[in-house]
CSV table of C-alpha atoms in Angstrom, one decimal:
chain,number,residue,atom,x,y,z
A,74,MET,CA,-22.5,0.8,-10.7
A,75,LYS,CA,-18.9,0.5,-9.7
A,76,LEU,CA,-17.9,0.4,-6.0
A,77,SER,CA,-15.5,2.9,-4.5
A,78,ILE,CA,-12.8,1.9,-2.1
A,79,ARG,CA,-14.2,4.3,0.5
A,80,SER,CA,-17.6,2.6,0.4
A,81,ILE,CA,-15.9,-0.8,0.8
A,82,TYR,CA,-14.0,0.5,3.9
A,83,ILE,CA,-17.3,1.7,5.4
A,84,ALA,CA,-19.1,-1.5,4.5
A,85,ILE,CA,-16.3,-3.6,6.1
A,86,TYR,CA,-16.3,-1.4,9.2
A,87,LEU,CA,-20.1,-1.6,9.7
A,88,LEU,CA,-20.1,-5.4,9.0
A,89,LEU,CA,-17.4,-6.0,11.6
A,90,ALA,CA,-19.3,-3.8,14.1
A,91,ALA,CA,-22.6,-5.7,13.5
A,92,VAL,CA,-21.0,-9.1,13.8
A,93,MET,CA,-19.0,-8.2,16.9
A,94,PHE,CA,-22.1,-6.7,18.5
A,95,VAL,CA,-24.2,-9.8,17.8
A,96,LEU,CA,-21.5,-12.1,19.1
A,97,ILE,CA,-21.0,-10.2,22.3
A,98,HIS,CA,-24.7,-9.4,23.0
A,99,PHE,CA,-26.1,-12.9,22.4
A,100,LEU,CA,-23.4,-15.5,22.1
A,101,GLY,CA,-21.2,-13.6,24.6
A,102,VAL,CA,-23.8,-13.7,27.4
A,103,HIS,CA,-24.5,-17.4,26.7
A,104,LEU,CA,-20.8,-18.4,26.8
A,105,ILE,CA,-20.1,-16.3,29.9
A,106,SER,CA,-23.1,-17.7,31.6
A,107,ASP,CA,-22.2,-21.3,30.8
A,108,SER,CA,-18.6,-20.6,31.9
A,109,LEU,CA,-19.9,-19.2,35.3
A,110,ILE,CA,-22.3,-22.1,35.7
A,111,THR,CA,-19.5,-24.6,35.1
A,112,GLU,CA,-17.2,-22.9,37.5
A,113,ARG,CA,-20.0,-22.6,40.1
A,114,LYS,CA,-20.9,-26.3,39.6
A,115,ALA,CA,-17.3,-27.4,40.2
A,116,ALA,CA,-17.0,-25.2,43.3
A,117,LEU,CA,-20.2,-26.5,44.8
A,118,TYR,CA,-19.3,-30.1,44.1
A,119,GLU,CA,-15.9,-29.6,45.7
A,120,GLU,CA,-17.6,-28.0,48.7
A,121,ALA,CA,-20.1,-30.8,49.0
A,122,SER,CA,-17.3,-33.4,49.0
A,123,ALA,CA,-15.4,-31.5,51.7
A,124,LEU,CA,-18.5,-31.2,53.9
A,125,SER,CA,-19.3,-34.8,53.4
A,126,LYS,CA,-15.8,-35.9,54.5
A,127,ARG,CA,-15.9,-33.6,57.5
A,128,TYR,CA,-19.4,-34.1,58.9
A,129,PHE,CA,-21.0,-37.1,57.2
A,130,PHE,CA,-18.3,-39.7,57.0
A,131,ASN,CA,-19.7,-43.2,57.2
A,132,VAL,CA,-23.2,-41.9,57.9
A,133,ARG,CA,-25.5,-44.8,58.7
A,134,SER,CA,-28.8,-42.9,58.5
A,135,ILE,CA,-29.8,-39.2,58.2
A,136,ASN,CA,-32.8,-40.0,60.4
A,137,ALA,CA,-30.5,-41.3,63.1
A,138,PHE,CA,-29.3,-37.8,64.1
A,139,ASP,CA,-30.6,-36.6,67.4
A,140,ASP,CA,-32.1,-33.2,67.9
A,141,GLN,CA,-28.9,-31.6,69.1
A,142,THR,CA,-26.9,-32.9,66.2
A,143,GLU,CA,-29.6,-31.6,63.7
A,144,SER,CA,-29.6,-28.2,65.4
A,145,THR,CA,-25.8,-28.0,65.2
A,146,LEU,CA,-25.8,-29.0,61.6
A,147,ARG,CA,-28.6,-26.5,60.8
A,148,GLU,CA,-26.6,-23.6,62.4
A,149,ARG,CA,-23.5,-24.5,60.5
A,150,MET,CA,-25.4,-24.9,57.2
A,151,SER,CA,-27.1,-21.6,57.8
A,152,SER,CA,-23.7,-19.9,58.3
A,153,LEU,CA,-22.5,-21.5,55.0
A,154,GLN,CA,-25.6,-20.2,53.2
A,155,THR,CA,-24.8,-16.7,54.4
A,156,MET,CA,-21.2,-16.9,53.1
A,157,SER,CA,-21.7,-18.8,49.9
A,158,HIS,CA,-25.2,-17.5,48.8
A,159,ALA,CA,-26.3,-21.1,48.4
A,160,ARG,CA,-29.0,-23.2,50.2
A,161,TYR,CA,-28.1,-26.5,51.9
A,162,PHE,CA,-30.3,-29.5,52.4
A,163,LEU,CA,-29.8,-32.8,54.2
A,164,VAL,CA,-32.0,-35.4,52.5
A,165,ASP,CA,-32.6,-39.0,53.6
A,166,GLY,CA,-32.6,-42.0,51.3
A,167,THR,CA,-36.3,-41.6,50.5
A,168,GLY,CA,-35.9,-38.0,49.4
A,169,ARG,CA,-37.3,-36.4,52.6
A,170,ILE,CA,-35.7,-33.1,53.6
A,171,SER,CA,-34.3,-33.5,57.2
A,172,VAL,CA,-32.3,-30.3,57.5
A,173,ASP,CA,-32.8,-27.0,55.6
A,174,SER,CA,-30.3,-24.2,56.0
A,175,ALA,CA,-33.0,-21.6,55.3
A,176,GLU,CA,-34.5,-20.1,58.5
A,177,GLN,CA,-37.6,-18.8,56.7
A,178,ASN,CA,-39.8,-20.8,54.3
A,179,SER,CA,-38.1,-24.0,55.4
A,180,LEU,CA,-38.8,-27.1,53.4
A,181,GLU,CA,-38.0,-29.6,56.2
A,182,GLY,CA,-40.3,-32.5,56.1
A,183,GLN,CA,-41.1,-32.2,52.4
A,184,ASN,CA,-39.9,-34.7,49.9
A,185,PHE,CA,-37.8,-33.7,46.8
A,186,ASN,CA,-39.5,-36.6,44.9
A,187,ASP,CA,-42.8,-34.7,45.3
A,188,LEU,CA,-41.2,-31.6,43.8
A,189,ASN,CA,-39.6,-33.4,40.9
A,190,PRO,CA,-39.4,-37.2,40.7
A,191,THR,CA,-36.1,-37.2,38.8
A,192,PHE,CA,-34.4,-34.7,41.0
A,193,LEU,CA,-32.2,-37.2,42.9
A,194,ASP,CA,-31.4,-39.4,39.8
A,195,SER,CA,-28.2,-37.5,38.9
A,196,ASP,CA,-25.5,-35.6,40.7
A,197,THR,CA,-26.5,-32.3,39.0
A,198,TYR,CA,-29.8,-30.7,38.4
A,199,MET,CA,-30.6,-27.4,36.5
A,200,GLY,CA,-34.1,-26.2,36.2
A,201,HIS,CA,-37.3,-25.4,38.2
A,202,LEU,CA,-38.7,-27.3,41.1
A,203,ASN,CA,-42.4,-27.2,41.9
A,204,SER,CA,-42.2,-25.0,45.0
A,205,SER,CA,-42.8,-21.3,45.6
A,206,TYR,CA,-40.1,-21.3,48.2
A,207,LEU,CA,-37.3,-22.2,45.8
A,208,PRO,CA,-35.8,-20.2,42.9
A,209,LYS,CA,-37.6,-20.4,39.6
A,210,GLU,CA,-34.4,-21.5,38.0
A,211,SER,CA,-31.7,-23.2,40.1
A,212,LEU,CA,-28.5,-25.1,40.0
A,213,SER,CA,-28.3,-28.0,42.4
A,214,ILE,CA,-25.5,-30.4,43.4
A,215,ILE,CA,-26.7,-33.7,44.7
A,216,TYR,CA,-23.9,-35.4,46.7
A,217,PRO,CA,-24.7,-38.9,47.9
A,218,LEU,CA,-23.8,-39.8,51.6
A,219,SER,CA,-22.9,-43.4,52.0
A,220,GLY,CA,-22.1,-45.8,54.8
A,221,ASP,CA,-20.9,-49.3,54.4
A,222,HIS,CA,-21.2,-48.9,50.6
A,223,ASP,CA,-24.9,-48.0,50.9
A,224,ILE,CA,-26.4,-44.6,50.1
A,225,ASN,CA,-28.1,-43.4,53.3
A,226,GLY,CA,-28.8,-39.9,52.2
A,227,TYR,CA,-27.8,-36.8,50.2
A,228,LEU,CA,-26.3,-33.4,50.7
A,229,VAL,CA,-28.0,-31.0,48.3
A,230,ILE,CA,-26.5,-27.6,47.6
A,231,MET,CA,-28.7,-25.3,45.7
A,232,THR,CA,-28.0,-21.8,44.2
A,233,SER,CA,-30.0,-19.5,42.0
A,234,LEU,CA,-29.1,-19.3,38.3
A,235,LYS,CA,-30.5,-15.8,38.2
A,236,GLU,CA,-27.6,-14.4,40.1
A,237,LEU,CA,-25.2,-16.2,37.7
A,238,ARG,CA,-27.0,-14.7,34.7
A,239,ILE,CA,-26.9,-11.2,36.3
A,240,SER,CA,-23.1,-11.7,36.8
A,241,ALA,CA,-22.8,-12.8,33.2
A,242,ARG,CA,-24.6,-9.6,32.0
A,243,HIS,CA,-22.3,-7.4,34.1
A,244,LEU,CA,-19.3,-9.1,32.5
A,245,THR,CA,-20.9,-8.6,29.1
A,246,LYS,CA,-21.3,-4.9,29.8
A,247,SER,CA,-17.5,-4.7,30.4
A,248,PHE,CA,-17.0,-6.5,27.1
A,249,ARG,CA,-19.3,-4.0,25.4
A,250,ILE,CA,-17.2,-1.1,26.7
A,251,CYS,CA,-14.1,-2.9,25.3
A,252,PHE,CA,-16.1,-3.4,22.1
A,253,VAL,CA,-16.8,0.4,21.8
A,254,LEU,CA,-13.1,1.2,22.5
A,255,PHE,CA,-12.0,-1.4,20.0
A,256,PHE,CA,-14.1,0.0,17.2
A,257,LEU,CA,-13.1,3.6,18.0
A,258,ILE,CA,-9.5,2.5,17.6
A,259,LEU,CA,-10.5,0.6,14.4
A,260,LEU,CA,-12.2,3.7,13.1
A,261,PHE,CA,-9.1,5.7,13.7
A,262,ILE,CA,-7.0,3.0,11.9
A,263,LEU,CA,-9.4,3.1,8.9
A,264,LEU,CA,-9.2,6.9,8.8
A,265,GLU,CA,-5.4,6.6,8.7
A,266,LEU,CA,-5.6,4.0,6.0
A,267,TYR,CA,-7.9,6.3,4.1
A,268,CYS,CA,-5.4,9.2,4.4
A,269,LEU,CA,-2.5,6.9,3.3
A,270,THR,CA,-4.3,5.2,0.4
A,271,LEU,CA,-7.4,7.0,-1.0
A,272,HIS,CA,-6.3,10.6,-0.4
A,273,PRO,CA,-3.0,10.2,-2.3
A,274,LEU,CA,-5.0,8.5,-5.2
A,275,ARG,CA,-7.2,11.5,-5.3
A,276,GLN,CA,-4.2,13.8,-5.4
A,277,LEU,CA,-2.8,11.7,-8.3
A,278,SER,CA,-6.1,11.9,-10.1
A,279,LEU,CA,-6.2,15.7,-9.8
A,280,THR,CA,-2.6,16.0,-11.0
A,281,ILE,CA,-3.3,13.7,-14.0
A,282,ARG,CA,-6.3,15.9,-14.8
A,283,GLU,CA,-4.0,19.0,-14.8
A,284,TYR,CA,-1.6,17.2,-17.0
A,285,SER,CA,-4.3,16.1,-19.4
A,286,GLN,CA,-5.3,19.8,-19.8
A,287,GLY,CA,-1.7,20.7,-20.7
A,288,HIS,CA,-0.8,22.2,-17.3
A,289,PHE,CA,2.6,20.4,-17.1
A,290,LYS,CA,4.0,22.8,-14.6
A,291,THR,CA,1.8,21.3,-11.9
A,292,LYS,CA,4.1,19.6,-9.4
A,293,MET,CA,3.6,16.1,-8.2
A,294,LYS,CA,3.1,16.1,-4.4
A,295,ASN,CA,5.2,13.7,-2.2
A,296,LEU,CA,3.1,10.7,-1.3
A,297,PRO,CA,3.4,8.9,2.0
A,298,LEU,CA,3.9,5.3,0.9
A,299,ARG,CA,6.9,3.9,-0.9
A,300,GLU,CA,4.6,1.8,-3.1
A,301,TYR,CA,3.4,5.0,-4.7
A,302,ASP,CA,6.9,6.0,-5.9
A,303,SER,CA,6.8,3.8,-9.0
A,304,LEU,CA,3.3,5.1,-9.9
A,305,THR,CA,4.4,8.7,-9.4
A,306,THR,CA,7.4,8.1,-11.6
A,307,ALA,CA,5.3,6.4,-14.3
A,308,ILE,CA,2.8,9.4,-14.3
A,309,HIS,CA,5.7,11.9,-14.4
A,310,ASN,CA,7.3,10.0,-17.3
A,311,LEU,CA,3.9,9.9,-19.1
A,312,ALA,CA,3.4,13.6,-18.6
A,313,SER,CA,6.9,14.3,-19.9
A,314,SER,CA,6.2,12.1,-22.9
A,315,SER,CA,2.9,13.9,-23.5
A,316,LYS,CA,4.6,17.2,-23.2
A,317,ASN,CA,7.4,16.2,-25.6
A,318,ALA,CA,4.8,14.6,-28.0
A,319,GLY,CA,2.9,17.9,-28.1
A,320,ALA,CA,6.0,19.9,-28.8
A,321,TYR,CA,7.1,17.3,-31.3
A,322,GLN,CA,3.7,17.4,-33.1
A,323,LYS,CA,3.9,21.2,-33.3
A,324,ASP,CA,7.4,21.0,-34.7
A,325,PHE,CA,6.4,18.3,-37.2
A,326,VAL,CA,3.5,20.3,-38.5
A,327,ALA,CA,5.6,23.4,-38.8
A,328,ASN,CA,8.4,21.5,-40.6
A,329,VAL,CA,6.0,19.7,-43.0
A,330,SER,CA,4.3,23.0,-43.8
A,331,HIS,CA,7.6,24.5,-44.5
A,332,GLU,CA,8.9,21.6,-46.6
A,333,LEU,CA,5.7,21.5,-48.6
A,334,LYS,CA,5.5,25.3,-49.1
A,335,THR,CA,9.0,25.6,-50.6
A,336,PRO,CA,8.5,23.4,-53.7
A,337,LEU,CA,4.9,24.5,-54.1
A,338,GLN,CA,6.0,28.1,-54.3
A,339,SER,CA,8.6,27.2,-56.8
A,340,ILE,CA,6.1,25.3,-58.9
A,341,MET,CA,3.5,28.1,-58.7
A,342,GLY,CA,6.1,30.7,-59.6
A,343,SER,CA,7.2,28.8,-62.7
A,344,ALA,CA,3.6,28.1,-63.7
A,345,GLU,CA,2.6,31.8,-63.4
A,346,LEU,CA,5.5,32.9,-65.5
A,347,ILE,CA,4.6,30.4,-68.2
A,348,GLU,CA,0.9,31.2,-68.0
A,349,ASN,CA,1.6,35.0,-68.4
A,350,GLY,CA,3.9,34.4,-71.4
A,351,LEU,CA,6.9,35.9,-69.6
A,352,VAL,CA,9.1,32.9,-70.4
A,353,LYS,CA,11.2,32.9,-73.6
A,354,PRO,CA,10.8,29.8,-75.8
A,355,GLU,CA,14.5,28.9,-75.3
A,356,ASP,CA,14.0,29.1,-71.4
A,357,MET,CA,10.9,27.0,-71.4
A,358,PRO,CA,12.7,23.6,-70.9
A,359,HIS,CA,14.4,25.0,-67.8
A,360,PHE,CA,11.1,26.0,-66.2
A,361,ILE,CA,9.5,22.7,-67.1
A,362,LYS,CA,12.4,20.9,-65.6
A,363,ASN,CA,12.1,23.0,-62.4
A,364,ILE,CA,8.4,22.1,-62.1
A,365,ARG,CA,9.1,18.4,-62.7
A,366,THR,CA,12.0,18.4,-60.1
A,367,GLU,CA,10.0,20.2,-57.4
A,368,SER,CA,7.0,17.9,-58.1
A,369,ALA,CA,9.2,14.8,-57.7
A,370,ARG,CA,10.5,16.3,-54.5
A,371,LEU,CA,6.9,16.7,-53.2
A,372,VAL,CA,6.0,13.1,-54.1
A,373,ALA,CA,9.2,11.9,-52.3
A,374,LEU,CA,8.3,13.9,-49.2
A,375,ILE,CA,4.8,12.6,-49.1
A,376,GLU,CA,5.9,9.0,-49.6
A,377,ASP,CA,8.4,9.4,-46.8
A,378,ILE,CA,5.8,10.8,-44.5
A,379,ILE,CA,3.4,7.9,-45.3
A,380,ARG,CA,6.2,5.4,-44.8
A,381,LEU,CA,7.0,6.9,-41.4
A,382,SER,CA,3.3,6.9,-40.4
A,383,ARG,CA,3.0,3.2,-41.2
A,384,LEU,CA,6.1,2.5,-39.1
A,385,ASP,CA,4.7,4.5,-36.2
A,386,GLU,CA,1.5,2.5,-36.4
A,387,GLY,CA,3.4,-0.8,-36.2
A,388,VAL,CA,1.6,-2.2,-39.2
A,389,GLU,CA,2.7,-5.8,-39.8
A,390,ILE,CA,4.6,-6.2,-43.1
A,391,PRO,CA,5.5,-9.7,-44.5
A,392,LYS,CA,9.1,-10.6,-43.7
A,393,THR,CA,11.6,-12.8,-45.5
A,394,GLU,CA,15.3,-13.8,-45.4
A,395,VAL,CA,17.5,-10.8,-46.3
A,396,ASP,CA,21.3,-11.0,-46.9
A,397,LEU,CA,22.9,-7.7,-45.8
A,398,LEU,CA,25.9,-8.2,-48.1
A,399,ASN,CA,23.6,-8.3,-51.1
A,400,VAL,CA,21.7,-5.2,-49.9
A,401,ALA,CA,25.0,-3.4,-49.4
A,402,THR,CA,26.4,-4.4,-52.9
A,403,GLU,CA,23.1,-3.3,-54.6
A,404,THR,CA,23.1,0.0,-52.7
A,405,ALA,CA,26.7,0.8,-53.7
A,406,GLU,CA,25.9,0.1,-57.4
A,407,LEU,CA,22.9,2.4,-57.3
A,408,LEU,CA,24.9,5.3,-55.7
A,409,ARG,CA,28.0,4.8,-57.8
A,410,GLY,CA,27.0,7.5,-60.3
A,411,ASN,CA,26.3,10.1,-57.6
A,412,ALA,CA,29.6,9.1,-55.9
A,413,GLU,CA,31.6,9.5,-59.1
A,414,ALA,CA,30.0,12.9,-59.7
A,415,LYS,CA,31.4,14.0,-56.3
A,416,ASN,CA,34.7,12.2,-56.7
A,417,VAL,CA,33.8,9.9,-53.8
A,418,SER,CA,34.8,6.2,-53.8
A,419,VAL,CA,32.4,3.6,-52.5
A,420,LYS,CA,33.6,0.2,-51.4
A,421,VAL,CA,31.8,-2.9,-50.0
A,422,HIS,CA,33.5,-5.6,-47.9
A,423,GLY,CA,32.5,-8.3,-45.4
A,424,LYS,CA,30.8,-11.6,-45.4
A,425,SER,CA,27.2,-12.9,-45.8
A,426,ALA,CA,24.9,-12.0,-42.8
A,427,VAL,CA,21.3,-13.0,-43.1
A,428,VAL,CA,18.5,-11.3,-41.2
A,429,PHE,CA,14.7,-12.0,-41.1
A,430,GLY,CA,12.9,-8.8,-42.0
A,431,VAL,CA,11.3,-6.6,-44.5
A,432,ASP,CA,13.6,-6.4,-47.5
A,433,ARG,CA,12.3,-2.9,-48.6
A,434,LEU,CA,12.9,-1.4,-45.2
A,435,ILE,CA,16.3,-2.9,-44.8
A,436,TYR,CA,17.2,-1.6,-48.2
A,437,GLU,CA,16.0,1.9,-47.2
A,438,ILE,CA,18.2,1.7,-44.1
A,439,ALA,CA,21.3,0.9,-46.2
A,440,TYR,CA,20.4,3.4,-49.0
A,441,ASN,CA,19.7,6.4,-46.7
A,442,LEU,CA,22.9,5.9,-44.7
A,443,CYS,CA,25.0,5.5,-47.8
A,444,GLU,CA,23.3,8.4,-49.6
A,445,ASN,CA,24.1,10.7,-46.7
A,446,ALA,CA,27.6,9.4,-46.6
A,447,VAL,CA,28.1,10.4,-50.2
A,448,LYS,CA,26.2,13.7,-50.0
A,449,TYR,CA,28.1,15.1,-47.0
A,450,ASN,CA,31.5,13.8,-48.0
A,451,ILE,CA,34.4,15.8,-49.3
A,452,PRO,CA,35.9,15.7,-52.9
A,453,GLY,CA,38.3,12.7,-53.0
A,454,GLY,CA,36.6,11.2,-49.9
A,455,ALA,CA,35.5,7.6,-49.4
A,456,VAL,CA,32.5,5.6,-48.2
A,457,ASP,CA,33.2,2.2,-46.7
A,458,ILE,CA,30.2,-0.3,-46.4
A,459,GLY,CA,30.9,-3.3,-44.1
A,460,VAL,CA,28.9,-6.4,-43.4
A,461,ASP,CA,29.7,-8.8,-40.6
A,462,ALA,CA,28.1,-11.5,-38.4
A,463,ARG,CA,29.3,-12.1,-34.8
A,464,LYS,CA,27.8,-12.8,-31.4
A,465,GLY,CA,24.3,-13.4,-32.7
A,466,LYS,CA,24.2,-10.1,-34.5
A,467,ALA,CA,24.2,-9.1,-38.2
A,468,LEU,CA,26.2,-5.9,-38.5
A,469,LEU,CA,25.8,-3.2,-41.2
A,470,THR,CA,28.4,-0.5,-40.9
A,471,VAL,CA,28.6,2.7,-43.1
A,472,ARG,CA,31.8,4.7,-42.6
A,473,ASP,CA,32.7,8.0,-44.4
A,474,THR,CA,35.4,10.6,-44.5
A,475,GLY,CA,32.9,13.5,-44.7
A,476,ILE,CA,32.3,16.7,-42.8
A,477,GLY,CA,31.2,14.9,-39.6
A,478,ILE,CA,28.5,15.9,-37.0
A,479,PRO,CA,29.1,18.1,-34.0
A,480,LYS,CA,28.8,16.2,-30.7
A,481,GLU,CA,25.9,18.4,-29.4
A,482,GLN,CA,23.9,17.6,-32.5
A,483,GLN,CA,24.5,13.8,-32.8
A,484,SER,CA,21.6,12.9,-30.6
A,485,ARG,CA,19.2,14.8,-32.9
A,486,VAL,CA,20.2,13.8,-36.4
A,487,PHE,CA,17.6,11.0,-36.4
A,488,GLU,CA,14.7,13.4,-35.7
A,489,ARG,CA,12.3,14.3,-38.5
A,490,PHE,CA,13.4,17.2,-40.7
A,491,TYR,CA,16.4,17.9,-38.6
A,492,ARG,CA,19.4,19.1,-40.5
A,493,VAL,CA,22.9,19.7,-39.2
A,494,ASP,CA,23.8,22.3,-41.9
A,495,LYS,CA,20.5,23.6,-43.2
A,496,SER,CA,21.9,25.6,-46.1
A,497,ARG,CA,24.0,22.7,-47.4
A,498,SER,CA,21.1,20.3,-46.9
A,499,LYS,CA,18.9,22.4,-49.1
A,500,ASP,CA,21.5,22.3,-51.8
A,501,SER,CA,22.0,18.6,-51.6
A,502,GLY,CA,18.3,17.8,-51.9
A,503,GLY,CA,16.4,15.2,-49.8
A,504,THR,CA,13.3,15.4,-47.6
A,505,GLY,CA,14.9,15.6,-44.2
A,506,LEU,CA,13.3,12.3,-43.3
A,507,GLY,CA,15.9,9.8,-44.4
A,508,LEU,CA,17.6,9.2,-41.0
A,509,SER,CA,14.3,9.2,-39.2
A,510,ILE,CA,13.2,6.4,-41.5
A,511,VAL,CA,16.5,4.6,-40.7
A,512,LYS,CA,15.7,4.9,-37.0
A,513,HIS,CA,12.1,3.7,-37.2
A,514,ALA,CA,13.0,0.9,-39.6
A,515,ALA,CA,15.8,-0.3,-37.3
A,516,ALA,CA,13.4,-0.2,-34.4
A,517,TYR,CA,10.9,-2.2,-36.4
A,518,HIS,CA,13.5,-5.0,-36.7
A,519,ASN,CA,14.6,-4.8,-33.1
A,520,ALA,CA,18.0,-3.6,-34.4
A,521,GLU,CA,20.4,-1.4,-32.4
A,522,LEU,CA,21.5,1.9,-34.0
A,523,THR,CA,24.8,3.6,-33.0
A,524,LEU,CA,26.5,6.7,-34.3
A,525,GLU,CA,30.1,7.9,-34.0
A,526,SER,CA,31.3,11.1,-35.6
A,527,VAL,CA,34.1,13.5,-35.4
A,528,PRO,CA,33.7,16.9,-37.1
A,529,GLY,CA,36.1,17.2,-40.1
A,530,LYS,CA,37.0,13.5,-40.0
A,531,GLY,CA,33.9,11.6,-40.8
A,532,THR,CA,31.0,9.6,-39.4
A,533,CYS,CA,30.4,5.9,-38.7
A,534,VAL,CA,26.9,4.4,-38.3
A,535,THR,CA,26.3,0.8,-37.3
A,536,VAL,CA,23.1,-1.1,-37.4
A,537,ALA,CA,23.1,-4.4,-35.4
A,538,PHE,CA,20.3,-6.7,-36.5
A,539,PRO,CA,19.4,-10.0,-34.7
A,540,LEU,CA,21.2,-12.7,-36.8
A,541,TYR,CA,18.7,-15.1,-38.5
A,542,ASP,CA,19.0,-18.6,-37.2
A,543,GLY,CA,16.4,-20.3,-39.4
A,544,SER,CA,13.4,-19.5,-37.2
A,545,GLU,CA,10.8,-16.9,-38.2
A,546,ASN,CA,10.8,-15.7,-34.6
A,547,ALA,CA,14.4,-14.5,-34.9
A,548,GLU,CA,13.9,-10.8,-34.8
């Protein structure tokens, strides 16, 4: 099953939401809690250092304090406990608690080594001490008090980790609110992206469906993004091509039907007259000749249609070296009889120009152009066939002094069955496909086809082939 872009958007959104929620809910609490503990630890250690320098500088023995001094220290430590939410202890070198800032549940007289033997081994302790009067989980700073380079006691500052964890959870709640706002904004952004990307694609799909059903009047809506312009243009061009192809197919079928019907009617009419005995014996050769002429015309028409069909399909045909000068000379010789009958002179001039192509198709290009130049010429006119090679091109030029082609019709003369002068074309014979074959055969050889014509003065058609350079890829 193929995925849709919408489902991918939804999956990415939900995945991001789940990952962010897990990070904030679990990892976020842990990181914030660790950060608060680190900050609290540094603050308590700094406070212990300041208290040590102020009250316990060069202390010889914690047990040496008199009752008044201990009472004064207890009051001050009790005040500090109220302000900082931490518990303060003065501990002698053996671990015995001499002063406790707590007024209730005091631990004075007890020994920290009894609560945890490793408690005084480091400057920081995190965990539980075996006493119901202390927090279940605490952070303790153990600051050594020294005199004459000997440790005579410790200042212990203890705070509950529970409060730090509660603070971390409160901060996490703030992050969760930010998380919700962030994903609401992200949802809005995804909806906008959907409107900018998927919705236009759906509009394009609906338009293409209308075009496929032949509704070419459907207008393409303006799409919001610049990147869609090329796609819109391509679809519009494809629709125009399809529309033109449909019209062209209808015209082609109509033209073929007409071109086939005319000779068939002539053949059927002549055959019926002969079959019913209505033809005199002396007229029989005329009717037989008419049947043979119209049959030959049908065969030529069918062969031209098949040839064009093969060119449209792009069937690969073996290629060889072809000299345009030889083709032009041979074509002139074949048409010399027709030209003399119309009192038209045919001349060939130029130099050798070799192309790599299909000799039969190149010959048909030259023959059809020269045949038209003779057919639509005037008595006493001329046909000039030129061959040249320059700038990497092999040029075949056919120039006549005939009737010419009106400017508004010059772009259509290479269409199938198109005739400039339909009445004259019928009289001159032909299938109406000659110039169309020229166009497709030239395209098959990557040749450029140009036409210049002035009514009453003549026409010039030039076919520019790629000049053969000895490589079979020269096309």
